Amino acid sequence: MRRTLLVAATVLVLLTAGVSAAFVTGIGPFSDDDADSDEPFPTQTTAPPDDGDSGDSGSSDSGSSDSESGDSSSDDGDGDTAESESVPPFGVVVDNIEKCGQTCRDVTSTITNQQDADSSGVTVYSRIFVGNSTDPDDEVWRGSQAVGGLAAGESYTTTKRVKLSYSEAFAVRQADGWITVQTTIETDDRTLTYTEQRDVA
């Protein structure tokens, strides 16, 4: 009888340790199979930073321009950059967030071409990081949407499902509910990255 209890207790401890390890590492039923973290992800900003700003987060709805690569090459577009950079070329707004599960949200967002000229070859890339940084090790979700052409003043709205594993949701909770959303808009003639921190707790 005593030996049976000892074996049962040992099996229970091993099973609990295995489930806990799977939860923390995000493997097995706790994994996020949709994340393709090994694929290249554009974040280079080819436009010069506005007003000498170093890329710190701003308070505008579309976030702030962020130049992670340190590339300070000039904009490929023509015209007066001071005038064209006073309003961000694109506006990105989250319209609605609906719960689709314990660690799942359907996020509806809109991108608007705020330039006087049409943009072609528009693709929007989004990444979500745990906490207030864009450290690649803290990435918990990524997605992209090919938009195509956007006429001046035109908007495009889409809904994406953001599904985190339990371990990723736990990591967000451990960061006091703070996430960093990095949105990169790539067109035929430029690539812009906007970064915004949000408290989702």
PDB file of C-alpha atoms in Angstrom:
ATOM      1  CA  MET A   1       0.000   0.000   0.000  1.00  0.00           C
ATOM      2  CA  ARG A   2       2.774   2.394   0.959  1.00  0.00           C
ATOM      3  CA  ARG A   3       4.696   1.605  -2.227  1.00  0.00           C
ATOM      4  CA  THR A   4       1.572   2.291  -4.356  1.00  0.00           C
ATOM      5  CA  LEU A   5       1.133   5.706  -2.751  1.00  0.00           C
ATOM      6  CA  LEU A   6       4.797   6.544  -3.337  1.00  0.00           C
ATOM      7  CA  VAL A   7       4.565   5.564  -7.028  1.00  0.00           C
ATOM      8  CA  ALA A   8       1.318   7.543  -7.447  1.00  0.00           C
ATOM      9  CA  ALA A   9       2.844  10.614  -5.788  1.00  0.00           C
ATOM     10  CA  THR A  10       5.945  10.400  -8.007  1.00  0.00           C
ATOM     11  CA  VAL A  11       3.825  10.117 -11.179  1.00  0.00           C
ATOM     12  CA  LEU A  12       1.726  13.088 -10.046  1.00  0.00           C
ATOM     13  CA  VAL A  13       4.830  15.219  -9.407  1.00  0.00           C
ATOM     14  CA  LEU A  14       6.333  14.320 -12.808  1.00  0.00           C
ATOM     15  CA  LEU A  15       3.045  14.997 -14.596  1.00  0.00           C
ATOM     16  CA  THR A  16       2.657  18.378 -12.878  1.00  0.00           C
ATOM     17  CA  ALA A  17       6.253  19.316 -13.719  1.00  0.00           C
ATOM     18  CA  GLY A  18       5.734  18.327 -17.379  1.00  0.00           C
ATOM     19  CA  VAL A  19       2.515  20.337 -17.732  1.00  0.00           C
ATOM     20  CA  SER A  20       4.133  23.328 -16.002  1.00  0.00           C
ATOM     21  CA  ALA A  21       7.152  23.147 -18.315  1.00  0.00           C
ATOM     22  CA  ALA A  22       4.891  22.962 -21.387  1.00  0.00           C
ATOM     23  CA  PHE A  23       2.932  25.980 -20.135  1.00  0.00           C
ATOM     24  CA  VAL A  24       6.018  28.090 -19.458  1.00  0.00           C
ATOM     25  CA  THR A  25       7.811  27.187 -22.717  1.00  0.00           C
ATOM     26  CA  GLY A  26       4.688  27.328 -24.882  1.00  0.00           C
ATOM     27  CA  ILE A  27       4.950  23.831 -26.357  1.00  0.00           C
ATOM     28  CA  GLY A  28       2.301  21.188 -26.910  1.00  0.00           C
ATOM     29  CA  PRO A  29      -1.292  22.390 -26.481  1.00  0.00           C
ATOM     30  CA  PHE A  30       0.061  25.714 -25.143  1.00  0.00           C
ATOM     31  CA  SER A  31       1.942  26.637 -28.328  1.00  0.00           C
ATOM     32  CA  ASP A  32       1.111  29.335 -30.846  1.00  0.00           C
ATOM     33  CA  ASP A  33       1.416  27.560 -34.193  1.00  0.00           C
ATOM     34  CA  ASP A  34       0.583  30.737 -36.155  1.00  0.00           C
ATOM     35  CA  ALA A  35       3.797  32.574 -35.220  1.00  0.00           C
ATOM     36  CA  ASP A  36       6.528  32.386 -37.870  1.00  0.00           C
ATOM     37  CA  SER A  37       9.253  34.222 -35.973  1.00  0.00           C
ATOM     38  CA  ASP A  38      12.029  33.119 -38.328  1.00  0.00           C
ATOM     39  CA  GLU A  39      10.702  35.013 -41.358  1.00  0.00           C
ATOM     40  CA  PRO A  40      12.289  38.388 -42.167  1.00  0.00           C
ATOM     41  CA  PHE A  41      10.322  41.369 -40.955  1.00  0.00           C
ATOM     42  CA  PRO A  42      10.835  44.879 -42.369  1.00  0.00           C
ATOM     43  CA  THR A  43      11.386  47.638 -39.813  1.00  0.00           C
ATOM     44  CA  GLN A  44      13.680  50.013 -41.633  1.00  0.00           C
ATOM     45  CA  THR A  45      12.564  53.617 -41.911  1.00  0.00           C
ATOM     46  CA  THR A  46      13.756  55.244 -45.117  1.00  0.00           C
ATOM     47  CA  ALA A  47      12.209  58.621 -44.327  1.00  0.00           C
ATOM     48  CA  PRO A  48      14.265  61.005 -42.181  1.00  0.00           C
ATOM     49  CA  PRO A  49      13.042  61.291 -38.571  1.00  0.00           C
ATOM     50  CA  ASP A  50      10.726  64.254 -37.999  1.00  0.00           C
ATOM     51  CA  ASP A  51      12.179  67.287 -36.185  1.00  0.00           C
ATOM     52  CA  GLY A  52      15.324  65.415 -35.112  1.00  0.00           C
ATOM     53  CA  ASP A  53      13.296  63.103 -32.867  1.00  0.00           C
ATOM     54  CA  SER A  54      15.261  60.019 -31.857  1.00  0.00           C
ATOM     55  CA  GLY A  55      12.310  57.643 -32.273  1.00  0.00           C
ATOM     56  CA  ASP A  56      10.957  57.684 -28.733  1.00  0.00           C
ATOM     57  CA  SER A  57       7.278  56.891 -28.403  1.00  0.00           C
ATOM     58  CA  GLY A  58       4.923  59.764 -29.068  1.00  0.00           C
ATOM     59  CA  SER A  59       1.353  60.473 -28.153  1.00  0.00           C
ATOM     60  CA  SER A  60      -0.233  60.482 -31.613  1.00  0.00           C
ATOM     61  CA  ASP A  61      -2.777  57.817 -32.588  1.00  0.00           C
ATOM     62  CA  SER A  62      -0.462  56.405 -35.228  1.00  0.00           C
ATOM     63  CA  GLY A  63       2.508  56.010 -32.887  1.00  0.00           C
ATOM     64  CA  SER A  64       5.911  57.421 -33.617  1.00  0.00           C
ATOM     65  CA  SER A  65       8.419  56.877 -36.340  1.00  0.00           C
ATOM     66  CA  ASP A  66      11.069  54.409 -35.230  1.00  0.00           C
ATOM     67  CA  SER A  67      14.356  53.744 -36.983  1.00  0.00           C
ATOM     68  CA  GLU A  68      15.733  50.556 -35.462  1.00  0.00           C
ATOM     69  CA  SER A  69      18.302  49.966 -38.159  1.00  0.00           C
ATOM     70  CA  GLY A  70      19.960  53.324 -37.589  1.00  0.00           C
ATOM     71  CA  ASP A  71      19.596  54.085 -41.303  1.00  0.00           C
ATOM     72  CA  SER A  72      19.359  57.825 -41.772  1.00  0.00           C
ATOM     73  CA  SER A  73      19.123  57.871 -45.553  1.00  0.00           C
ATOM     74  CA  SER A  74      16.850  60.454 -47.086  1.00  0.00           C
ATOM     75  CA  ASP A  75      13.310  59.842 -48.311  1.00  0.00           C
ATOM     76  CA  ASP A  76      13.007  58.549 -51.881  1.00  0.00           C
ATOM     77  CA  GLY A  77       9.939  60.745 -52.467  1.00  0.00           C
ATOM     78  CA  ASP A  78      10.115  64.244 -53.859  1.00  0.00           C
ATOM     79  CA  GLY A  79       8.890  67.500 -52.393  1.00  0.00           C
ATOM     80  CA  ASP A  80       9.520  69.470 -49.233  1.00  0.00           C
ATOM     81  CA  THR A  81      10.129  66.915 -46.471  1.00  0.00           C
ATOM     82  CA  ALA A  82       9.397  69.391 -43.662  1.00  0.00           C
ATOM     83  CA  GLU A  83       5.931  70.016 -45.090  1.00  0.00           C
ATOM     84  CA  SER A  84       5.196  66.373 -45.914  1.00  0.00           C
ATOM     85  CA  GLU A  85       6.443  65.069 -42.546  1.00  0.00           C
ATOM     86  CA  SER A  86       4.295  67.439 -40.453  1.00  0.00           C
ATOM     87  CA  VAL A  87       1.462  64.922 -40.892  1.00  0.00           C
ATOM     88  CA  PRO A  88       2.439  61.241 -40.882  1.00  0.00           C
ATOM     89  CA  PRO A  89       2.096  59.715 -44.372  1.00  0.00           C
ATOM     90  CA  PHE A  90      -0.207  57.021 -42.986  1.00  0.00           C
ATOM     91  CA  GLY A  91      -2.609  56.947 -40.086  1.00  0.00           C
ATOM     92  CA  VAL A  92      -3.247  53.662 -38.280  1.00  0.00           C
ATOM     93  CA  VAL A  93      -6.234  53.424 -35.935  1.00  0.00           C
ATOM     94  CA  VAL A  94      -7.559  50.453 -33.943  1.00  0.00           C
ATOM     95  CA  ASP A  95     -11.326  50.603 -34.504  1.00  0.00           C
ATOM     96  CA  ASN A  96     -12.528  47.678 -32.407  1.00  0.00           C
ATOM     97  CA  ILE A  97     -11.266  44.803 -30.237  1.00  0.00           C
ATOM     98  CA  GLU A  98     -13.557  41.816 -29.638  1.00  0.00           C
ATOM     99  CA  LYS A  99     -12.853  38.904 -27.317  1.00  0.00           C
ATOM    100  CA  CYS A 100     -12.776  35.541 -29.140  1.00  0.00           C
ATOM    101  CA  GLY A 101     -11.426  33.445 -26.262  1.00  0.00           C
ATOM    102  CA  GLN A 102      -9.408  33.679 -23.065  1.00  0.00           C
ATOM    103  CA  THR A 103      -6.181  34.594 -24.923  1.00  0.00           C
ATOM    104  CA  CYS A 104      -7.701  35.586 -28.267  1.00  0.00           C
ATOM    105  CA  ARG A 105      -8.865  38.945 -29.654  1.00  0.00           C
ATOM    106  CA  ASP A 106     -10.263  39.973 -33.042  1.00  0.00           C
ATOM    107  CA  VAL A 107      -8.705  43.366 -33.773  1.00  0.00           C
ATOM    108  CA  THR A 108     -10.222  45.625 -36.436  1.00  0.00           C
ATOM    109  CA  SER A 109      -7.955  48.420 -37.629  1.00  0.00           C
ATOM    110  CA  THR A 110      -7.848  50.998 -40.403  1.00  0.00           C
ATOM    111  CA  ILE A 111      -4.903  52.418 -42.341  1.00  0.00           C
ATOM    112  CA  THR A 112      -5.399  55.755 -44.116  1.00  0.00           C
ATOM    113  CA  ASN A 113      -3.156  57.279 -46.776  1.00  0.00           C
ATOM    114  CA  GLN A 114      -2.775  60.849 -45.429  1.00  0.00           C
ATOM    115  CA  GLN A 115      -0.579  61.979 -48.322  1.00  0.00           C
ATOM    116  CA  ASP A 116      -1.584  64.083 -51.311  1.00  0.00           C
ATOM    117  CA  ALA A 117      -0.314  61.336 -53.633  1.00  0.00           C
ATOM    118  CA  ASP A 118      -1.364  57.743 -54.243  1.00  0.00           C
ATOM    119  CA  SER A 119       0.686  54.898 -52.738  1.00  0.00           C
ATOM    120  CA  SER A 120       1.217  51.551 -54.449  1.00  0.00           C
ATOM    121  CA  GLY A 121       2.428  48.186 -53.227  1.00  0.00           C
ATOM    122  CA  VAL A 122       1.234  48.840 -49.666  1.00  0.00           C
ATOM    123  CA  THR A 123       1.742  46.019 -47.159  1.00  0.00           C
ATOM    124  CA  VAL A 124       1.188  46.393 -43.423  1.00  0.00           C
ATOM    125  CA  TYR A 125       3.223  44.288 -40.974  1.00  0.00           C
ATOM    126  CA  SER A 126       2.400  44.181 -37.271  1.00  0.00           C
ATOM    127  CA  ARG A 127       4.229  42.703 -34.317  1.00  0.00           C
ATOM    128  CA  ILE A 128       3.347  42.584 -30.633  1.00  0.00           C
ATOM    129  CA  PHE A 129       6.013  42.427 -27.934  1.00  0.00           C
ATOM    130  CA  VAL A 130       5.709  41.842 -24.188  1.00  0.00           C
ATOM    131  CA  GLY A 131       6.580  44.935 -22.145  1.00  0.00           C
ATOM    132  CA  ASN A 132       7.892  48.275 -23.392  1.00  0.00           C
ATOM    133  CA  SER A 133      10.607  47.183 -25.816  1.00  0.00           C
ATOM    134  CA  THR A 134      10.982  45.623 -29.241  1.00  0.00           C
ATOM    135  CA  ASP A 135      13.459  42.944 -28.208  1.00  0.00           C
ATOM    136  CA  PRO A 136      13.000  40.035 -30.679  1.00  0.00           C
ATOM    137  CA  ASP A 137      12.930  37.596 -27.734  1.00  0.00           C
ATOM    138  CA  ASP A 138       9.809  39.367 -26.415  1.00  0.00           C
ATOM    139  CA  GLU A 139       7.765  38.973 -29.626  1.00  0.00           C
ATOM    140  CA  VAL A 140       4.465  37.164 -28.994  1.00  0.00           C
ATOM    141  CA  TRP A 141       2.545  37.772 -32.232  1.00  0.00           C
ATOM    142  CA  ARG A 142       3.061  38.884 -35.823  1.00  0.00           C
ATOM    143  CA  GLY A 143       0.877  39.312 -38.851  1.00  0.00           C
ATOM    144  CA  SER A 144       0.780  41.014 -42.221  1.00  0.00           C
ATOM    145  CA  GLN A 145      -1.803  42.262 -44.682  1.00  0.00           C
ATOM    146  CA  ALA A 146      -1.252  43.067 -48.352  1.00  0.00           C
ATOM    147  CA  VAL A 147      -3.278  46.202 -49.091  1.00  0.00           C
ATOM    148  CA  GLY A 148      -2.149  46.992 -52.646  1.00  0.00           C
ATOM    149  CA  GLY A 149      -2.780  50.544 -53.832  1.00  0.00           C
ATOM    150  CA  LEU A 150      -4.170  53.313 -51.638  1.00  0.00           C
ATOM    151  CA  ALA A 151      -5.278  56.530 -53.287  1.00  0.00           C
ATOM    152  CA  ALA A 152      -4.661  59.839 -51.526  1.00  0.00           C
ATOM    153  CA  GLY A 153      -7.057  60.033 -48.589  1.00  0.00           C
ATOM    154  CA  GLU A 154      -8.255  56.437 -49.069  1.00  0.00           C
ATOM    155  CA  SER A 155      -8.632  54.019 -46.128  1.00  0.00           C
ATOM    156  CA  TYR A 156      -8.413  50.243 -45.820  1.00  0.00           C
ATOM    157  CA  THR A 157      -9.993  48.338 -42.917  1.00  0.00           C
ATOM    158  CA  THR A 158      -9.292  44.740 -41.909  1.00  0.00           C
ATOM    159  CA  THR A 159      -9.794  42.413 -38.952  1.00  0.00           C
ATOM    160  CA  LYS A 160      -7.004  40.155 -37.693  1.00  0.00           C
ATOM    161  CA  ARG A 161      -7.199  37.457 -35.033  1.00  0.00           C
ATOM    162  CA  VAL A 162      -4.533  37.874 -32.349  1.00  0.00           C
ATOM    163  CA  LYS A 163      -4.190  34.578 -30.512  1.00  0.00           C
ATOM    164  CA  LEU A 164      -1.582  34.128 -27.789  1.00  0.00           C
ATOM    165  CA  SER A 165      -0.496  30.936 -26.094  1.00  0.00           C
ATOM    166  CA  TYR A 166      -1.108  30.682 -22.366  1.00  0.00           C
ATOM    167  CA  SER A 167       2.595  31.243 -21.682  1.00  0.00           C
ATOM    168  CA  GLU A 168       2.602  34.400 -23.854  1.00  0.00           C
ATOM    169  CA  ALA A 169      -0.519  35.730 -22.107  1.00  0.00           C
ATOM    170  CA  PHE A 170       1.159  34.986 -18.764  1.00  0.00           C
ATOM    171  CA  ALA A 171       4.250  36.924 -19.892  1.00  0.00           C
ATOM    172  CA  VAL A 172       2.040  39.944 -20.713  1.00  0.00           C
ATOM    173  CA  ARG A 173       0.457  39.673 -17.298  1.00  0.00           C
ATOM    174  CA  GLN A 174       3.913  39.529 -15.690  1.00  0.00           C
ATOM    175  CA  ALA A 175       4.776  42.787 -17.513  1.00  0.00           C
ATOM    176  CA  ASP A 176       1.859  44.488 -15.707  1.00  0.00           C
ATOM    177  CA  GLY A 177      -0.233  44.261 -18.871  1.00  0.00           C
ATOM    178  CA  TRP A 178       2.116  46.361 -21.031  1.00  0.00           C
ATOM    179  CA  ILE A 179       2.720  45.484 -24.663  1.00  0.00           C
ATOM    180  CA  THR A 180       4.505  47.217 -27.518  1.00  0.00           C
ATOM    181  CA  VAL A 181       2.821  47.229 -30.922  1.00  0.00           C
ATOM    182  CA  GLN A 182       5.137  47.792 -33.874  1.00  0.00           C
ATOM    183  CA  THR A 183       3.459  48.526 -37.204  1.00  0.00           C
ATOM    184  CA  THR A 184       5.532  48.709 -40.381  1.00  0.00           C
ATOM    185  CA  ILE A 185       3.991  50.084 -43.569  1.00  0.00           C
ATOM    186  CA  GLU A 186       5.945  49.121 -46.670  1.00  0.00           C
ATOM    187  CA  THR A 187       5.166  50.720 -50.040  1.00  0.00           C
ATOM    188  CA  ASP A 188       6.913  50.679 -53.408  1.00  0.00           C
ATOM    189  CA  ASP A 189       8.926  53.799 -52.491  1.00  0.00           C
ATOM    190  CA  ARG A 190       9.321  53.796 -48.676  1.00  0.00           C
ATOM    191  CA  THR A 191       9.107  51.797 -45.463  1.00  0.00           C
ATOM    192  CA  LEU A 192       7.848  53.419 -42.257  1.00  0.00           C
ATOM    193  CA  THR A 193       7.701  51.915 -38.782  1.00  0.00           C
ATOM    194  CA  TYR A 194       5.447  53.164 -35.995  1.00  0.00           C
ATOM    195  CA  THR A 195       5.826  51.949 -32.407  1.00  0.00           C
ATOM    196  CA  GLU A 196       3.264  52.329 -29.636  1.00  0.00           C
ATOM    197  CA  GLN A 197       3.079  51.046 -26.049  1.00  0.00           C
ATOM    198  CA  ARG A 198      -0.309  49.987 -24.648  1.00  0.00           C
ATOM    199  CA  ASP A 199      -1.586  48.878 -21.268  1.00  0.00           C
ATOM    200  CA  VAL A 200      -3.957  45.976 -21.948  1.00  0.00           C
ATOM    201  CA  ALA A 201      -4.437  44.872 -18.316  1.00  0.00           C
TER     202      ALA A 201
END
